Short mmCIF file of C-alpha atoms in Angstrom, two decimals:
data_model
loop_
_atom_site.label_atom_id
_atom_site.label_comp_id
_atom_site.label_asym_id
_atom_site.label_seq_id
_atom_site.Cartn_x
_atom_site.Cartn_y
_atom_site.Cartn_z
CA MET A 1 -3.59 -109.21 104.54
CA ILE A 2 -5.97 -111.05 106.87
CA TYR A 3 -8.14 -113.77 105.38
CA LYS A 4 -11.18 -115.24 107.11
CA VAL A 5 -12.17 -118.79 106.17
CA ILE A 6 -15.42 -120.62 106.87
CA LEU A 7 -15.19 -124.38 106.56
CA ALA A 8 -17.01 -127.62 107.26
CA TYR A 9 -15.49 -130.93 108.25
CA ASP A 10 -16.27 -134.48 109.21
CA GLY A 11 -14.34 -134.99 112.43
CA SER A 12 -14.56 -138.80 112.36
CA ASN A 13 -10.99 -139.36 111.19
CA TYR A 14 -9.28 -136.69 113.27
CA ALA A 15 -8.07 -136.25 116.83
CA GLY A 16 -9.80 -132.87 116.98
CA TRP A 17 -9.03 -129.45 115.59
CA GLN A 18 -5.75 -128.76 117.36
CA LYS A 19 -2.38 -129.71 115.95
CA GLN A 20 -0.90 -132.57 118.00
CA GLU A 21 2.37 -134.48 118.23
CA ASN A 22 1.08 -138.06 118.13
CA ALA A 23 -2.20 -137.71 116.24
CA LEU A 24 -3.61 -135.90 113.23
CA GLY A 25 -5.52 -132.69 113.87
CA ILE A 26 -7.51 -130.72 111.29
CA GLN A 27 -5.40 -127.62 111.92
CA GLU A 28 -2.26 -129.47 110.80
CA VAL A 29 -3.86 -130.61 107.55
CA ILE A 30 -4.97 -127.07 106.64
CA GLU A 31 -1.65 -125.48 107.58
CA LYS A 32 0.17 -127.95 105.33
CA ALA A 33 -2.11 -126.98 102.44
CA LEU A 34 -1.53 -123.26 103.00
CA THR A 35 2.19 -123.84 103.32
CA THR A 36 2.13 -125.53 99.92
CA ILE A 37 0.23 -122.58 98.42
CA HIS A 38 2.47 -119.91 99.98
CA LYS A 39 5.70 -121.92 99.65
CA LYS A 40 6.50 -121.00 103.25
CA GLU A 41 5.24 -122.09 106.65
CA THR A 42 1.78 -120.69 107.39
CA PHE A 43 -0.15 -120.81 110.64
CA ILE A 44 -3.89 -120.44 111.25
CA THR A 45 -6.01 -119.40 114.24
CA ALA A 46 -9.50 -120.85 114.74
CA SER A 47 -12.56 -119.53 116.54
CA GLY A 48 -12.02 -122.37 119.00
CA ARG A 49 -11.09 -126.01 119.21
CA THR A 50 -13.29 -129.00 118.56
CA ASP A 51 -12.50 -132.36 120.13
CA ALA A 52 -11.85 -135.70 118.46
CA LYS A 53 -14.81 -136.98 116.40
CA VAL A 54 -16.66 -133.63 116.67
CA HIS A 55 -17.91 -132.15 113.38
CA ALA A 56 -18.29 -128.62 112.04
CA LEU A 57 -20.64 -126.99 109.57
CA GLY A 58 -19.34 -123.47 110.14
CA GLN A 59 -15.94 -123.40 111.82
CA VAL A 60 -13.90 -120.22 111.21
CA PHE A 61 -10.17 -119.56 111.09
CA HIS A 62 -7.95 -116.71 109.92
CA PHE A 63 -4.46 -116.45 108.52
CA GLU A 64 -2.10 -113.76 107.28
CA ALA A 65 -0.69 -113.53 103.78
CA ASP A 66 1.97 -111.25 102.32
CA LYS A 67 0.45 -111.09 98.87
CA LYS A 68 -3.12 -110.29 97.96
CA ILE A 69 -4.72 -113.37 96.46
CA GLY A 70 -8.37 -113.46 95.46
CA PRO A 71 -10.65 -115.23 97.99
CA ASP A 72 -12.12 -117.45 95.27
CA ARG A 73 -8.63 -118.56 94.23
CA TYR A 74 -7.83 -119.47 97.84
CA LYS A 75 -11.05 -121.46 98.12
CA MET A 76 -10.34 -123.36 94.91
CA ALA A 77 -6.70 -124.03 95.77
CA LEU A 78 -7.42 -125.19 99.31
CA ASN A 79 -10.24 -127.52 98.29
CA ALA A 80 -7.95 -129.02 95.64
CA LEU A 81 -5.31 -129.81 98.27
CA LEU A 82 -7.48 -130.79 101.24
CA PRO A 83 -9.06 -134.22 101.76
CA GLU A 84 -12.74 -134.61 100.96
CA ASP A 85 -13.76 -134.57 104.62
CA ILE A 86 -12.52 -130.98 105.01
CA ARG A 87 -14.25 -128.46 102.73
CA ILE A 88 -13.70 -124.72 102.44
CA LEU A 89 -17.05 -122.93 102.14
CA LYS A 90 -16.03 -119.28 101.93
CA VAL A 91 -12.91 -117.10 101.99
CA SER A 92 -12.98 -113.34 102.54
CA MET A 93 -10.53 -110.53 103.19
CA GLU A 94 -10.97 -108.79 106.53
CA ALA A 95 -9.70 -105.73 108.38
CA ASP A 96 -6.28 -106.04 110.01
CA ASP A 97 -7.83 -106.25 113.48
CA PHE A 98 -10.01 -109.27 112.67
CA HIS A 99 -9.33 -112.29 114.87
CA ALA A 100 -11.21 -115.58 114.44
CA ARG A 101 -11.31 -116.18 118.18
CA PHE A 102 -11.33 -112.78 119.86
CA SER A 103 -13.68 -111.10 117.36
CA ALA A 104 -16.35 -113.80 117.81
CA LYS A 105 -19.50 -112.62 119.58
CA SER A 106 -21.35 -115.93 119.91
CA LYS A 107 -21.43 -119.53 118.70
CA ARG A 108 -24.06 -122.12 117.90
CA TYR A 109 -23.61 -125.82 118.56
CA ASP A 110 -26.11 -128.53 117.65
CA TYR A 111 -26.22 -132.00 119.16
CA ILE A 112 -28.13 -134.74 117.32
CA CYS A 113 -29.46 -137.99 118.79
CA THR A 114 -31.42 -140.64 116.97
CA TYR A 115 -33.64 -143.68 117.50
CA GLU A 116 -32.59 -144.94 114.04
CA LYS A 117 -30.42 -147.91 115.04
CA GLU A 118 -30.87 -149.84 111.78
CA ASN A 119 -29.15 -147.20 109.65
CA PRO A 120 -25.40 -147.98 109.54
CA PHE A 121 -24.61 -144.47 108.30
CA VAL A 122 -25.73 -142.61 111.43
CA TYR A 123 -23.27 -144.08 113.91
CA LYS A 124 -20.49 -141.61 113.11
CA TYR A 125 -22.79 -138.60 113.17
CA LYS A 126 -25.43 -139.06 115.87
CA GLU A 127 -25.76 -140.51 119.36
CA ILE A 128 -27.95 -143.60 119.40
CA LEU A 129 -30.85 -143.50 121.86
CA ASN A 130 -32.06 -146.64 123.62
CA HIS A 131 -35.08 -145.08 125.33
CA THR A 132 -37.85 -142.72 124.28
CA LEU A 133 -37.08 -139.29 125.70
CA ASN A 134 -39.49 -136.93 127.44
CA ILE A 135 -38.99 -133.76 125.40
CA GLU A 136 -41.01 -131.48 127.70
CA ALA A 137 -39.07 -132.57 130.77
CA MET A 138 -35.77 -131.84 129.00
CA ARG A 139 -37.02 -128.42 127.92
CA LYS A 140 -37.98 -127.53 131.48
CA ALA A 141 -34.61 -128.74 132.79
CA SER A 142 -32.75 -126.76 130.12
CA GLU A 143 -34.23 -123.52 131.46
CA TYR A 144 -31.85 -123.77 134.43
CA LEU A 145 -28.91 -123.59 132.00
CA VAL A 146 -30.01 -120.50 130.04
CA GLY A 147 -28.46 -117.23 131.19
CA THR A 148 -25.12 -116.28 132.70
CA HIS A 149 -23.73 -118.93 135.06
CA ASP A 150 -20.55 -120.46 136.37
CA PHE A 151 -20.44 -123.71 134.36
CA THR A 152 -17.60 -125.36 136.28
CA SER A 153 -19.81 -128.40 136.90
CA PHE A 154 -20.17 -128.90 133.14
CA SER A 155 -16.51 -128.63 132.20
CA SER A 156 -13.44 -130.75 131.64
CA SER A 157 -11.00 -131.28 134.49
CA LYS A 158 -8.23 -130.51 131.96
CA ILE A 159 -9.26 -126.87 131.61
CA ASP A 160 -6.70 -124.34 132.80
CA PRO A 161 -7.90 -123.20 136.24
CA ARG A 162 -7.16 -119.61 135.22
CA LYS A 163 -9.72 -119.79 132.41
CA PRO A 164 -13.06 -118.08 133.23
CA ARG A 165 -15.88 -120.54 133.88
CA VAL A 166 -18.69 -117.97 133.62
CA LYS A 167 -20.47 -118.19 130.26
CA THR A 168 -23.76 -116.89 128.89
CA ILE A 169 -26.17 -119.20 127.09
CA THR A 170 -28.82 -117.26 125.19
CA ARG A 171 -30.76 -120.14 123.68
CA ILE A 172 -31.43 -123.83 124.17
CA ASP A 173 -33.98 -125.47 121.88
CA ILE A 174 -34.87 -129.17 121.88
CA PHE A 175 -37.14 -130.67 119.25
CA GLU A 176 -37.88 -133.82 117.26
CA GLU A 177 -36.99 -134.27 113.58
CA ASN A 178 -38.45 -137.55 112.33
CA GLN A 179 -36.41 -140.15 114.26
CA ASP A 180 -33.90 -137.59 115.51
CA ILE A 181 -33.82 -135.26 118.49
CA ARG A 182 -31.86 -132.06 117.99
CA PHE A 183 -30.46 -129.87 120.77
CA ILE A 184 -29.51 -126.30 119.78
CA TYR A 185 -27.22 -124.21 121.98
CA GLU A 186 -26.29 -120.59 121.39
CA GLY A 187 -24.05 -118.57 123.67
CA THR A 188 -21.08 -116.27 124.03
CA GLY A 189 -18.74 -119.22 124.41
CA PHE A 190 -18.51 -122.74 125.78
CA LEU A 191 -16.05 -124.63 127.95
CA ARG A 192 -14.48 -127.89 126.85
CA TYR A 193 -17.07 -130.71 127.06
CA GLN A 194 -19.74 -128.23 128.24
CA VAL A 195 -22.25 -128.87 125.45
CA ARG A 196 -21.75 -132.63 125.60
CA MET A 197 -22.10 -132.73 129.39
CA MET A 198 -25.21 -130.55 129.38
CA THR A 199 -26.73 -132.67 126.63
CA GLU A 200 -26.17 -136.00 128.37
CA THR A 201 -27.52 -134.55 131.62
CA LEU A 202 -30.69 -133.45 129.80
CA ILE A 203 -30.92 -136.91 128.20
CA MET A 204 -30.81 -138.40 131.71
CA VAL A 205 -33.76 -136.17 132.60
CA GLY A 206 -35.59 -137.21 129.43
CA SER A 207 -34.94 -140.86 130.28
CA ASN A 208 -36.46 -140.35 133.76
CA LYS A 209 -33.15 -141.32 135.38
CA ILE A 210 -32.74 -138.02 137.23
CA GLU A 211 -35.19 -135.32 138.29
CA ILE A 212 -35.53 -131.98 136.49
CA GLU A 213 -34.27 -130.13 139.58
CA GLU A 214 -31.07 -132.20 139.58
CA VAL A 215 -29.81 -130.06 136.69
CA LYS A 216 -29.95 -126.97 138.90
CA ARG A 217 -28.28 -128.81 141.78
CA ILE A 218 -25.41 -129.88 139.53
CA LEU A 219 -25.01 -126.36 138.14
CA ASP A 220 -25.07 -124.74 141.59
CA LYS A 221 -22.32 -127.01 142.94
CA LYS A 222 -19.72 -125.38 140.64
CA ASP A 223 -17.63 -128.50 141.01
CA LYS A 224 -15.99 -130.44 138.16
CA SER A 225 -16.91 -133.72 139.84
CA ALA A 226 -20.60 -132.79 140.18
CA CYS A 227 -21.57 -134.01 136.69
CA ARG A 228 -20.61 -137.50 135.53
CA TYR A 229 -22.55 -137.38 132.26
CA ASN A 230 -20.89 -136.75 128.89
CA ALA A 231 -22.50 -137.40 125.51
CA SER A 232 -20.42 -139.02 122.77
CA PRO A 233 -18.53 -136.56 120.53
CA ASN A 234 -19.88 -137.84 117.22
CA GLY A 235 -23.29 -136.16 117.70
CA LEU A 236 -21.83 -132.67 118.20
CA TYR A 237 -21.59 -130.00 115.47
CA LEU A 238 -20.16 -126.47 115.52
CA VAL A 239 -22.81 -124.87 113.32
CA HIS A 240 -22.05 -121.16 113.20
CA VAL A 241 -19.81 -118.45 114.64
CA ASN A 242 -21.25 -114.93 114.82
CA TYR A 243 -19.05 -111.83 114.43
#
């Protein structure tokens, strides 16, 4: 049986999603919980990785089980075993060909910045802004990023060179929410650091530190060294995965 799981987590205390040798990843914590439930080693596959300090409101993973167990029982058992900063939202049984990564059609990421420096509770969850941003300028600059492009310039140097760099972004919205500014990105997929690098580049535009057209010049270079901007991970959220 294939089970699909939707979960949320606070990434502040983890070295990212992926299981690692010298640091604690969210994947490892969940696999240990499932291994306890099944009384045998169990592995999970996610829709994609999130980096250290990055959060999720709608991450998805799947796993296989030999026995049919009710989805609600899995949800209850997992939440009883997992720490409070990892919460299972929904468990469902899926067809045998379901795959959390390869069945995904698109993803949504949000990035949140704030002017609210006096609130000690925002520092783990938002990027602090030191200058008032020009929202309209950032919106105009973001138009260069919508569509199908080679996003090599907005990617990590650690990415496997064999991995495709062409991605399609279907939506970028930028708007104010009280003292916050929220960036919404939807697309077929994203490279490592892509959302953070695009966000910080747009923030540079909004801060009048670079011109709107510079975003297009960076994109067109298709060079990993073309963009030197990268927003902090704590403001990034994987919001939803569409299947």
